[in-house]
Amino acid sequence: MSPYNAVGMSKWDLDTPALCVDLDVVARNIKRIADTCKEAGVRWRPHTKGMKIPAVAHMLIDAGAVGITCAKLGEAEVMAAGGIKNILIANEIVGPVKIERLVNLLRYADVMVAVDSEENVAMLDAMARAKGQTLKVVVEVNIGIDRAGVEPGQPVVEMARKVLKYPNIQLKGVMGWEGPTRAKYDTDEERRLHITEGVELITGSAELARREGVPIEMVICGGTATYRYTCFIPGVTDVKAGGGVWGDHYYNDRFHVPHEMAMTCMSSVASRPTPTRVVTDAGRKTMDFLIQEPKPLGCGEVTHVHPSAEHGQFDLVEPNVKPGLGDKVEWSVGYTDPTVCMHDEIYGIRDGRVEVVWPIVGRGKSR
Amino acid sequence: MSPYNAVGMSKWDLDTPALCVDLDVVARNIKRIADTCKEAGVRWRPHTKGMKIPAVAHMLIDAGAVGITCAKLGEAEVMAAGGIKNILIANEIVGPVKIERLVNLLRYADVMVAVDSEENVAMLDAMARAKGQTLKVVVEVNIGIDRAGVEPGQPVVEMARKVLKYPNIQLKGVMGWEGPTRAKYDTDEERRLHITEGVELITGSAELARREGVPIEMVICGGTATYRYTCFIPGVTDVKAGGGVWGDHYYNDRFHVPHEMAMTCMSSVASRPTPTRVVTDAGRKTMDFLIQEPKPLGCGEVTHVHPSAEHGQFDLVEPNVKPGLGDKVEWSVGYTDPTVCMHDEIYGIRDGRVEVVWPIVGRGKSR
């Protein structure tokens, strides 16, 4: 059956596994981030690596986002083809094949990319010049995630100054991710302090550059786990929080993000070998179980939730004949980002019925 | 670029990330399992849940497999559409939608399915009767994985006897998976003993049924981690080992499986922030890192291998300018099963060049 035939069906009648989002809940989560950004006076560039659906990107822009953020060039190509004009690729793009694709994309969208080495900037500049384009870049700042990026402070100023030498490259600002500051703390105030300390390494690098005459227009940071603090830190101009649009146990339980959980996965009970053991057809090729465990809903108290490749199973604390063989079990998703990219489509649900089926067209666009 | 334009290219020139298999190594791994099954006199029904490519299924049958095994009905549909005739679905298929699809598939392929409850058998029988078909089933035996299946011994006999009552269902035998017996042991002899103990719960259940007049033709078990022992255990008739066709660190390092590693992932160095830190563009949406870590090849001694969603990074023990920005880094895959299903195609490589590009048509067919 084409998944599109499902429009109008109850979510409980969907063949399983089926990844669903409650559209009213998504709308409230979108409004929550958009309102916070408006209140703080920062631009919202939501990251779409955990959505991968141009239709959702358009919803974000309709709600006030200035554009979107992508992780991969292939995702940006999909979004541009879907009509999204303003795209930040929050990673370095390297190698002749990808650099040519990136510069070609400028004919269809206003794309900005991260840089952290002069070698890369020189290659981007040469390709942009050859094609009569100007490419906007932001310098990535490493504030403790120890992945890509230059160290904060003077190294950022030096890197930004190097960028200014290249005629077909336009320096727009700096970008960082305060991920390492988002860990669990006992109080809201501790989280605010720690996140502020991290973000100030980025805003401080921007200030230092400005004092040395290097123009820094944008200071881009902030994810779902941090935006409610990061938005209000002076000097931050753009916030990338996007994953919170779905809401999940990863953000809620680990980082106290007060979003509603919009995403669930419908499964079927494939085996009921004992009065306490329930085996469903949604395993770790359907949902992430390893980073954050999903939770079966409506089955009472459960224990020993665990997956194999093709099955997700759990034990009921109280022996029961329900859920019976073939019954549907709905799971709230543990971590949406690594779950969405395992599916071909998402069912958009309103009032329990399928309103829209979105192909996850960015899925697998890892190049 | 269409991935098919890559035919003839060096694997080092592929845009990244790119999942590759060395075709000569695959052929040797296929021959290794096929030869063992021939030597032992058992039928080979390789599991294709970690391959998902009909072209590879045809290679297995050309090498002597009697058919294949699938995890999901959707995978079986893809394989049948690709011309594979003999398919075991090694799971229970429940619910009216899937049961109708399953019975419809009998017009195109010789499909056999696992059962572990009379309720399911009754539904399968009703649908088969309605469509004038007979469906072959095997009773799944739980020998310690504690997922689906009936308990070994008398419960298997009782379940098999119930199956015999249904006119449009044909009992073919029993099926189990001795997974819990495959854990690490110090010596080959300890592994052999422990695996034999587990498998004898399946063969013993079959013997018990036969003694009670229940015809059991097939005793199906065995995976890549166990087949070199399981094949030779008296009473076993069919072995499912399939993942070993690729070979990976999961099978080799954890279960001492002496296969060659055919599968690698090509990545590019996206950032080189320090003389020891290497950041590539292949993260945990490209390769499984959580069940079994992949290993970067040709970079000397490395440490601190770890992923984020879109990046795979590691530290060089000796500071070096190599691999430089944009250089290709080839990874040997940690666990092939959860890696293949993240990709749209596999590049088949011979002598370092792309010979064939296979669409992973079973990817995402989780229903």
XYZ file of C-alpha atoms in Angstrom:
734
model
C 0.000 0.000 0.000
C 1.239 3.456 -0.792
C 1.602 5.249 2.519
C -0.415 8.111 0.993
C -3.561 5.957 0.985
C -3.487 6.312 4.754
C -4.891 9.856 4.731
C -8.078 9.876 6.796
C -7.282 6.640 8.617
C -7.092 6.366 12.387
C -3.495 6.112 13.521
C -4.526 2.871 15.228
C -5.278 1.321 11.826
C -1.885 2.105 10.274
C 0.246 -0.810 9.208
C 3.271 -0.918 11.478
C 5.893 0.230 12.230
C 4.667 3.746 11.452
C 6.360 6.930 12.610
C 3.736 9.526 13.589
C 3.695 13.137 14.764
C 0.783 14.890 16.395
C 0.420 18.050 14.313
C -1.190 20.153 17.043
C 1.644 19.305 19.412
C 4.232 20.099 16.735
C 2.561 23.478 16.183
C 2.769 24.243 19.905
C 6.442 23.239 20.062
C 7.232 25.396 17.020
C 5.431 28.344 18.605
C 7.320 27.820 21.857
C 10.747 28.222 20.209
C 9.611 30.958 17.823
C 8.083 32.987 20.683
C 11.226 32.659 22.784
C 13.384 33.884 19.889
C 11.018 36.809 19.267
C 10.964 37.731 22.951
C 14.766 37.642 23.048
C 15.124 39.530 19.760
C 17.279 36.858 18.082
C 16.858 35.324 14.648
C 15.709 31.699 14.480
C 17.514 29.363 12.053
C 16.159 25.968 13.160
C 18.310 22.937 12.489
C 16.476 20.466 10.230
C 18.883 17.508 10.437
C 16.349 15.716 12.623
C 13.348 16.529 10.370
C 14.606 16.337 6.774
C 11.183 17.399 5.425
C 10.866 20.610 3.352
C 7.168 20.918 4.289
C 8.171 21.175 7.951
C 10.880 23.694 7.068
C 8.194 25.844 5.449
C 6.109 25.608 8.646
C 9.112 26.892 10.610
C 9.569 29.844 8.259
C 5.856 30.609 8.392
C 6.228 30.704 12.191
C 8.994 33.283 11.983
C 12.266 31.472 11.241
C 14.584 33.525 8.991
C 15.843 30.357 7.368
C 17.022 26.902 8.322
C 20.198 25.056 9.259
C 21.361 21.800 7.654
C 24.081 19.345 8.629
C 24.913 18.029 5.178
C 25.187 19.539 1.724
C 22.823 16.863 0.405
C 20.188 17.960 2.922
C 20.630 21.580 1.829
C 20.132 20.532 -1.808
C 16.883 18.784 -0.880
C 15.658 21.799 1.086
C 16.584 24.239 -1.704
C 14.770 22.021 -4.205
C 11.793 22.224 -1.825
C 11.760 26.004 -2.035
C 13.740 26.964 1.071
C 15.910 29.988 0.260
C 17.957 30.775 3.362
C 20.172 27.878 4.467
C 23.093 27.638 6.858
C 25.197 24.494 6.471
C 26.587 24.258 9.990
C 29.581 22.186 8.938
C 32.695 22.450 6.819
C 32.259 21.406 3.182
C 35.441 19.949 1.691
C 36.698 18.238 -1.457
C 36.300 19.342 -5.085
C 33.014 17.461 -5.738
C 31.176 18.902 -2.745
C 32.635 22.385 -3.143
C 31.380 22.556 -6.728
C 27.921 21.341 -5.614
C 27.915 23.958 -2.842
C 28.748 26.834 -5.172
C 26.230 25.613 -7.760
C 23.558 25.694 -5.038
C 24.035 29.483 -4.751
C 22.002 29.885 -7.944
C 18.968 28.455 -6.126
C 19.368 29.496 -2.498
C 21.182 31.874 -0.170
C 23.605 29.402 1.373
C 26.091 30.089 4.151
C 28.690 27.572 5.321
C 31.042 27.040 8.270
C 34.834 27.215 7.894
C 37.679 26.439 10.248
C 40.793 26.451 8.032
C 42.332 28.773 5.460
C 43.002 25.801 3.192
C 39.251 25.220 2.922
C 38.485 28.934 2.470
C 40.995 29.134 -0.400
C 39.290 26.227 -2.193
C 35.824 27.685 -1.623
C 37.023 31.046 -2.938
C 38.598 29.568 -6.075
C 35.392 27.710 -6.971
C 33.173 30.712 -6.187
C 35.396 32.924 -8.358
C 35.361 30.433 -11.215
C 31.563 30.511 -11.147
C 31.129 34.247 -10.555
C 29.628 33.773 -7.098
C 30.205 35.081 -3.609
C 29.876 32.596 -0.755
C 28.952 33.629 2.798
C 30.838 31.902 5.614
C 30.902 31.817 9.380
C 33.951 30.806 11.380
C 33.232 27.775 13.537
C 34.383 28.175 17.132
C 35.181 25.138 19.289
C 34.040 25.760 22.851
C 34.615 22.305 24.211
C 32.893 19.796 21.956
C 36.377 19.176 20.509
C 35.159 18.301 17.049
C 35.705 20.853 14.265
C 36.243 24.585 14.812
C 39.028 26.947 15.871
C 39.734 27.728 19.496
C 37.915 30.738 20.964
C 39.559 34.143 21.387
C 42.558 35.178 19.317
C 42.490 32.098 17.005
C 38.966 33.098 15.921
C 40.154 36.632 15.169
C 43.072 35.287 13.129
C 40.858 32.904 11.178
C 38.293 35.637 10.500
C 41.045 37.982 9.335
C 42.290 35.340 6.893
C 38.755 34.952 5.492
C 38.668 38.690 4.718
C 41.547 38.261 2.231
C 39.467 36.161 -0.152
C 37.513 38.259 -2.641
C 34.710 35.791 -3.368
C 34.139 34.880 0.259
C 32.044 37.081 2.536
C 32.617 36.823 6.281
C 29.277 36.926 8.095
C 30.248 36.024 11.622
C 30.962 33.160 13.974
C 29.151 29.947 14.874
C 29.509 27.557 17.789
C 27.653 24.852 19.648
C 27.575 24.973 23.424
C 26.781 21.258 23.602
C 29.253 20.443 26.354
C 27.494 22.927 28.657
C 24.080 21.321 28.441
C 24.679 18.398 30.788
C 22.423 17.705 33.717
C 22.564 20.102 36.646
C 20.534 20.200 39.792
C 18.993 23.609 39.310
C 17.854 25.845 36.506
C 20.242 28.503 37.785
C 23.257 26.147 37.528
C 22.344 25.303 33.938
C 21.928 28.979 33.087
C 25.326 29.842 34.569
C 27.147 26.993 32.870
C 25.548 27.558 29.456
C 26.241 31.298 29.725
C 29.907 30.601 30.500
C 30.168 28.492 27.348
C 28.299 30.844 25.064
C 30.354 33.792 26.290
C 33.389 32.134 24.720
C 31.617 32.610 21.368
C 30.221 36.100 21.972
C 33.563 37.091 23.517
C 35.431 35.906 20.410
C 33.072 38.012 18.285
C 33.637 41.066 20.489
C 37.402 40.603 20.345
C 37.257 40.439 16.544
C 35.129 43.569 16.350
C 37.535 45.435 18.638
C 40.316 44.472 16.235
C 38.339 45.806 13.287
C 37.016 42.516 11.925
C 33.315 42.851 11.085
C 31.194 40.183 12.815
C 27.509 40.512 12.044
C 26.221 37.131 13.225
C 26.872 35.103 16.361
C 25.107 31.790 15.787
C 24.721 29.103 18.449
C 22.037 27.425 20.552
C 20.322 24.078 20.284
C 17.124 22.646 21.714
C 18.832 21.756 24.978
C 20.104 25.294 25.536
C 18.037 27.866 23.591
C 15.843 28.971 26.497
C 19.010 30.319 28.127
C 21.145 31.055 25.042
C 18.564 33.312 23.358
C 18.898 35.839 26.185
C 22.701 36.001 26.375
C 23.867 39.416 25.083
C 25.715 39.199 21.780
C 23.894 36.114 20.439
C 22.140 37.013 17.180
C 20.920 33.660 15.748
C 19.740 30.455 17.409
C 19.615 27.025 15.729
C 17.267 25.043 18.017
C 15.276 22.668 15.811
C 15.038 19.169 17.256
C 12.661 20.429 19.932
C 9.966 20.751 17.299
C 9.313 17.031 17.778
C 10.136 16.773 21.490
C 11.482 13.524 22.935
C 12.760 11.790 26.061
C 16.350 12.699 25.185
C 15.669 16.431 25.399
C 13.074 16.228 28.156
C 14.668 13.741 30.515
C 18.328 14.610 30.080
C 18.156 18.355 29.524
C 14.864 19.339 31.202
C 13.510 20.817 27.968
C 9.845 21.607 28.650
C 8.498 20.579 25.238
C 5.644 18.212 24.518
C 6.391 14.884 22.886
C 4.866 15.008 19.415
C 6.487 11.938 17.894
C 5.391 8.372 18.462
C 5.920 5.092 16.689
C 3.012 2.722 16.171
C 3.966 -0.951 16.458
C 2.118 -4.277 16.545
C 2.428 -7.047 19.096
C 4.109 -9.809 17.077
C 4.372 -12.347 19.881
C 2.933 -12.769 23.366
C 4.923 -15.706 24.713
C 4.151 -15.183 28.420
C 1.613 -13.138 30.438
C 4.293 -10.499 31.046
C 6.411 -10.515 27.870
C 5.357 -8.316 24.948
C 7.269 -8.465 21.646
C 6.538 -5.733 19.083
C 7.654 -5.270 15.499
C 9.572 -2.008 16.097
C 13.223 -2.665 16.936
C 16.424 -0.733 16.608
C 16.089 -0.448 12.842
C 12.862 1.478 13.536
C 13.675 3.572 16.618
C 16.843 4.579 18.405
C 17.064 2.561 21.621
C 20.770 3.002 22.340
C 21.134 6.733 22.912
C 17.761 7.125 24.625
C 15.208 4.409 25.271
C 11.714 4.864 23.818
C 8.742 4.108 26.088
C 5.677 1.990 25.300
C 2.519 3.933 26.139
C -0.754 2.727 27.593
C 0.521 -0.642 28.823
C 0.730 0.211 32.520
C 4.004 -0.179 34.341
C 6.643 -1.874 32.210
C 10.203 -3.001 32.767
C 13.099 -4.483 30.821
C 12.454 -2.429 27.663
C 14.951 -3.535 25.041
C 15.383 -4.002 21.314
C 16.858 -6.417 18.896
C 17.397 -5.479 15.264
C 13.760 -5.997 14.260
C 11.883 -6.253 17.568
C 11.216 -3.983 20.515
C 10.119 -5.819 23.604
C 9.260 -5.160 27.221
C 7.854 -6.886 30.274
C 4.606 -5.954 31.993
C 4.992 -5.595 35.751
C 1.446 -6.952 36.225
C 0.711 -10.092 34.158
C -2.040 -9.363 31.648
C -3.547 -10.699 28.425
C -3.475 -7.130 27.086
C -1.937 -6.007 24.805
C -2.871 -9.112 22.837
C -1.386 -10.586 19.695
C -1.705 -8.124 16.815
C -2.733 -5.233 19.110
C -1.112 -1.903 18.422
C 1.375 -0.493 20.901
C 2.323 3.170 20.590
C 5.835 4.181 21.702
C 6.971 7.664 22.579
C 10.263 8.131 20.786
C 13.452 8.245 22.882
C 15.576 10.396 20.582
C 13.964 11.709 17.440
C 17.118 12.653 15.484
C 18.482 9.120 14.914
C 14.921 7.739 14.619
C 13.561 9.909 11.781
C 16.453 8.994 9.468
C 15.463 5.302 9.616
C 12.077 5.948 7.975
C 10.837 6.779 4.505
C 7.833 8.817 5.641
C 6.157 10.379 8.666
C 2.414 10.299 9.221
C 1.104 13.690 10.352
C -1.769 13.048 12.767
C -4.502 15.428 13.925
C -7.200 14.338 16.359
C -5.993 10.761 15.973
C -6.353 10.628 12.166
C -3.801 10.869 9.369
C -3.942 14.369 7.894
C -0.762 14.304 5.808
C 2.001 11.871 4.843
C 5.405 13.485 4.458
C 8.174 11.714 2.584
C 11.400 12.178 4.547
C 13.188 13.343 1.440
C 16.383 14.332 3.257
C 16.824 10.796 4.620
C 20.089 9.226 3.502
C 21.336 12.500 1.966
C 24.552 12.122 3.923
C 26.815 13.445 1.146
C 25.367 12.665 -9.321
C 23.568 9.406 -9.802
C 25.515 6.819 -7.869
C 25.472 4.679 -11.021
C 27.817 7.103 -12.776
C 30.470 5.832 -10.396
C 31.017 2.573 -12.299
C 34.670 2.394 -13.315
C 35.829 4.965 -10.770
C 38.462 4.279 -8.146
C 36.859 3.868 -4.731
C 39.163 6.673 -3.600
C 37.383 9.099 -5.939
C 33.857 8.352 -4.663
C 31.954 11.205 -3.065
C 31.565 10.413 0.624
C 30.214 8.838 2.730
C 30.114 5.770 0.465
C 29.448 2.226 1.652
C 31.654 -0.232 -0.271
C 32.137 -3.990 -0.435
C 35.108 -5.764 -1.943
C 33.490 -8.259 -4.309
C 36.342 -10.775 -4.254
C 36.242 -10.855 -0.465
C 32.443 -11.239 -0.491
C 32.802 -14.177 -2.885
C 35.284 -15.856 -0.532
C 33.016 -15.330 2.488
C 30.044 -16.741 0.577
C 32.088 -19.776 -0.436
C 33.220 -20.281 3.161
C 29.668 -20.611 4.499
C 28.405 -22.556 1.467
C 31.300 -25.027 1.693
C 30.724 -25.578 5.406
C 27.028 -26.285 4.820
C 27.875 -28.690 1.989
C 30.469 -30.474 4.081
C 27.961 -30.832 6.928
C 25.132 -31.863 4.629
C 22.751 -29.120 5.771
C 20.698 -26.742 3.643
C 21.751 -23.113 3.572
C 19.017 -20.426 3.914
C 21.124 -17.299 4.458
C 19.503 -14.449 6.337
C 19.379 -11.321 4.172
C 18.225 -8.786 6.771
C 21.733 -7.329 6.772
C 22.049 -7.234 2.950
C 18.602 -6.297 1.615
C 19.805 -6.606 -2.001
C 18.159 -9.161 -4.354
C 21.315 -9.283 -6.521
C 23.273 -10.544 -3.512
C 20.512 -13.045 -2.708
C 20.920 -14.425 -6.232
C 24.691 -14.769 -5.640
C 23.943 -16.805 -2.518
C 21.604 -19.121 -4.410
C 24.136 -19.483 -7.218
C 26.633 -20.562 -4.536
C 24.304 -23.284 -3.282
C 21.752 -21.708 -0.942
C 18.318 -23.371 -1.210
C 16.631 -20.056 -0.550
C 16.914 -17.105 1.764
C 15.656 -15.895 5.123
C 14.054 -12.497 5.737
C 13.193 -10.667 8.964
C 10.263 -8.651 7.671
C 7.399 -9.262 5.276
C 8.338 -6.097 3.391
C 11.825 -7.503 2.809
C 10.332 -10.763 1.537
C 8.140 -8.811 -0.898
C 11.214 -7.001 -2.228
C 13.129 -10.264 -2.600
C 10.215 -12.015 -4.309
C 9.874 -9.071 -6.694
C 13.604 -9.530 -7.381
C 13.047 -13.122 -8.463
C 13.860 -15.029 -5.282
C 11.475 -17.973 -4.959
C 12.252 -19.718 -1.675
C 11.868 -17.439 1.338
C 11.657 -18.103 5.067
C 10.308 -15.209 7.123
C 11.936 -15.998 10.434
C 9.381 -14.070 12.467
C 5.702 -14.135 13.323
C 3.469 -12.180 10.930
C 0.389 -10.765 12.652
C -2.555 -8.489 11.950
C -5.026 -8.592 9.054
C -3.091 -6.280 6.709
C 0.169 -8.204 6.949
C -1.477 -11.616 6.892
C -3.254 -10.759 3.642
C 0.026 -9.489 2.143
C 1.747 -12.690 3.275
C -0.814 -14.984 1.685
C -0.855 -12.904 -1.512
C 2.903 -13.368 -1.735
C 2.374 -17.135 -2.132
C 1.385 -16.506 -5.751
C 4.917 -15.251 -6.455
C 7.162 -17.182 -4.097
C 7.391 -20.253 -1.878
C 7.129 -18.506 1.497
C 7.393 -20.122 4.909
C 6.762 -18.263 8.176
C 7.372 -18.731 11.897
C 4.517 -19.218 14.372
C 4.384 -19.348 18.155
C 0.654 -19.163 18.989
C -2.520 -20.928 17.893
C -4.294 -17.567 17.670
C -1.874 -16.543 14.906
C -2.093 -19.927 13.151
C -5.899 -19.684 13.087
C -5.734 -16.277 11.413
C -3.132 -17.443 8.894
C -5.276 -20.490 8.096
C -8.444 -18.433 7.594
C -6.732 -16.094 5.151
C -4.986 -18.951 3.303
C -8.298 -20.787 2.986
C -10.080 -17.656 1.750
C -7.478 -17.354 -1.005
C -7.159 -21.044 -1.834
C -3.580 -21.290 -0.621
C -1.560 -23.469 1.714
C 0.996 -21.748 3.913
C 4.097 -23.485 5.269
C 5.046 -22.731 8.851
C 7.750 -23.584 11.341
C 7.257 -23.432 15.093
C 9.637 -20.958 16.695
C 11.433 -22.360 19.741
C 12.791 -20.049 22.447
C 16.075 -21.394 23.725
C 17.058 -18.463 25.867
C 16.881 -15.307 23.792
C 13.522 -14.742 25.560
C 11.918 -12.916 22.670
C 9.259 -14.756 20.653
C 8.885 -18.541 20.480
C 7.514 -21.362 22.590
C 9.579 -23.079 25.242
C 11.553 -26.165 24.123
C 10.356 -29.692 24.756
C 6.701 -30.505 25.354
C 5.391 -26.964 24.575
C 6.893 -27.291 21.075
C 5.163 -30.633 20.583
C 1.841 -29.160 21.733
C 2.177 -26.142 19.450
C 3.137 -28.331 16.480
C 0.165 -30.610 17.162
C -2.154 -27.584 17.148
C -0.741 -26.494 13.782
C -1.657 -29.893 12.313
C -5.353 -29.191 12.923
C -5.450 -26.346 10.394
C -6.160 -27.549 6.878
C -4.517 -24.688 4.983
C -1.412 -24.649 7.113
C 1.430 -27.079 6.494
C 3.787 -27.822 9.377
C 7.362 -28.001 8.085
C 9.350 -28.114 11.279
C 10.905 -26.003 13.989
C 13.136 -22.952 14.046
C 15.292 -21.398 16.757
C 18.189 -19.049 17.262
C 20.963 -20.083 19.576
C 22.056 -16.434 20.033
C 22.475 -16.616 23.800
C 25.066 -19.392 23.380
C 27.393 -17.417 21.146
C 29.028 -15.218 23.798
C 32.762 -15.027 24.210
C 34.483 -18.075 25.604
C 38.148 -18.720 26.117
C 38.472 -21.723 23.849
C 36.972 -23.072 20.689
C 35.984 -26.200 22.604
C 34.013 -24.211 25.195
C 32.110 -22.412 22.433
C 31.374 -25.712 20.697
C 30.052 -27.264 23.899
C 27.891 -24.309 24.840
C 26.438 -23.848 21.344
C 25.746 -27.573 21.107
C 23.908 -27.488 24.437
C 21.651 -24.724 23.137
C 21.018 -26.232 19.719
C 20.192 -29.596 21.274
C 17.170 -27.938 22.891
C 15.881 -27.376 19.346
C 16.882 -30.724 17.851
C 15.627 -32.415 21.033
C 12.246 -30.725 20.693
C 12.065 -31.960 17.082
C 12.947 -35.513 18.165
C 10.345 -35.434 20.918
C 7.696 -34.323 18.423
C 8.651 -37.062 15.973
C 8.492 -39.679 18.740
C 4.966 -38.463 19.455
C 3.998 -38.811 15.805
C 4.292 -35.163 14.771
C 6.158 -34.884 11.468
C 9.127 -32.506 11.692
C 11.036 -32.220 8.444
C 13.127 -29.136 9.097
C 15.187 -28.024 12.066
C 16.332 -24.504 11.233
C 18.816 -22.523 13.318
C 22.346 -21.141 13.132
C 23.688 -17.674 12.519
C 27.058 -16.307 11.456
C 28.363 -16.427 15.017
C 27.522 -20.118 15.417
C 27.221 -21.874 12.047
C 30.687 -23.425 12.050
C 29.581 -25.471 15.062
C 25.823 -25.644 14.451
C 26.120 -27.128 10.958
C 27.639 -30.278 12.386
C 25.191 -30.910 15.227
C 23.078 -34.010 14.415
C 19.455 -33.174 13.697
C 20.062 -29.690 12.286
C 18.790 -29.552 8.689
C 18.919 -25.853 7.712
C 21.293 -23.045 8.695
C 20.539 -19.326 8.358
C 24.002 -17.719 8.613
C 24.022 -14.683 6.329
C 25.610 -11.633 7.942
C 29.021 -13.260 7.617
C 28.898 -12.639 3.887
C 30.106 -9.097 4.627
C 32.272 -9.845 7.656
C 32.779 -7.216 10.362
C 34.377 -6.459 13.720
C 31.206 -7.503 15.568
C 31.420 -11.079 14.287
C 35.186 -11.267 14.204
C 36.119 -9.631 17.489
C 33.212 -10.770 19.668
C 32.513 -14.211 18.258
C 35.847 -15.198 16.705
C 34.257 -15.688 13.283
C 37.140 -16.230 10.859
C 35.682 -14.250 7.948
C 37.334 -11.503 5.976
C 36.020 -7.973 6.303
C 34.528 -7.068 2.929
C 32.658 -3.911 3.890
C 34.198 -0.500 4.339
C 32.907 3.041 4.394
C 34.756 5.777 2.535
C 34.728 9.141 4.317
C 36.398 12.528 3.848
C 38.348 14.538 6.394
C 36.043 17.504 7.010
C 38.178 19.251 9.618
C 41.738 18.959 10.902
C 41.687 21.242 13.930
C 44.839 19.900 15.614
C 47.815 17.734 14.543
C 46.168 14.752 16.250
C 42.405 15.306 15.775
C 40.763 14.003 12.592
C 37.075 14.754 11.901
C 35.430 12.832 9.053
C 32.005 13.136 7.450
C 30.792 9.637 8.421
C 28.993 9.661 11.780
C 26.379 7.537 13.426
C 23.829 8.216 10.687
C 26.312 6.540 8.319
C 27.774 3.683 10.375
C 26.818 1.922 13.577
C 29.223 3.051 16.296
C 27.200 2.053 19.339
C 26.972 -1.715 19.049
C 30.449 -2.149 17.593
C 32.941 0.586 16.822
C 34.199 0.879 13.235
C 37.940 1.378 12.705
C 39.682 3.960 10.500
C 42.211 2.225 8.241
C 45.625 3.398 7.099
C 46.025 6.197 9.645
C 48.502 4.449 11.947
C 47.645 4.022 15.607
C 44.486 5.890 16.585
C 42.607 6.450 19.813
C 39.376 8.030 21.040
C 37.304 6.900 18.056
C 33.813 8.316 18.455
C 30.861 9.644 16.501
C 28.362 12.405 16.605
C 25.259 12.329 14.436
C 27.035 13.473 11.272
C 30.754 13.101 12.100
C 33.106 10.277 12.931
C 36.296 11.410 14.574
C 39.436 9.985 16.110
C 42.803 11.056 17.461
C 46.137 10.079 15.958
C 48.575 8.774 18.541
C 51.463 10.358 16.602
C 50.806 13.971 15.535
C 50.749 14.192 11.731
C 49.576 16.425 8.895
C 48.159 13.301 7.241
C 45.330 12.606 6.614
C 44.888 16.185 5.431
C 41.739 18.225 4.871
C 39.598 16.574 2.198
C 41.656 13.361 2.196
C 39.702 10.127 2.114
C 39.670 7.884 5.175
C 38.395 4.321 4.758
C 36.711 2.717 7.771
C 36.214 -0.995 8.294
C 32.616 -1.365 9.437
C 31.983 -2.338 13.064
C 28.631 -4.080 12.627
C 27.287 -4.390 9.102
C 23.612 -5.161 9.915
C 22.661 -1.772 11.409
C 25.004 0.021 8.971
C 23.632 -1.218 5.628
C 20.090 -0.073 6.466
C 21.271 3.537 6.761
C 22.312 3.693 3.085
C 20.534 3.888 -0.249
C 23.181 1.963 -2.199
C 26.326 -0.110 -1.876
C 29.276 0.241 -4.208
C 30.622 -3.158 -5.284
C 34.395 -2.824 -5.663
C 36.829 -5.100 -7.498
C 40.548 -4.365 -7.618
C 39.838 -0.954 -6.112
C 37.331 0.148 -8.783
C 33.536 0.327 -8.783
C 32.185 -2.662 -10.694
C 28.523 -2.434 -9.711
C 26.201 -0.153 -7.726
C 23.453 -1.981 -5.876
C 20.390 -0.126 -4.636
C 19.591 -1.395 -1.131
C 16.000 -1.950 -2.116
C 15.046 -3.693 1.139
C 16.132 -0.662 3.192
C 13.293 0.757 5.255
C 10.963 -2.146 4.384
C 10.240 -2.628 8.058
C 6.547 -3.445 7.592
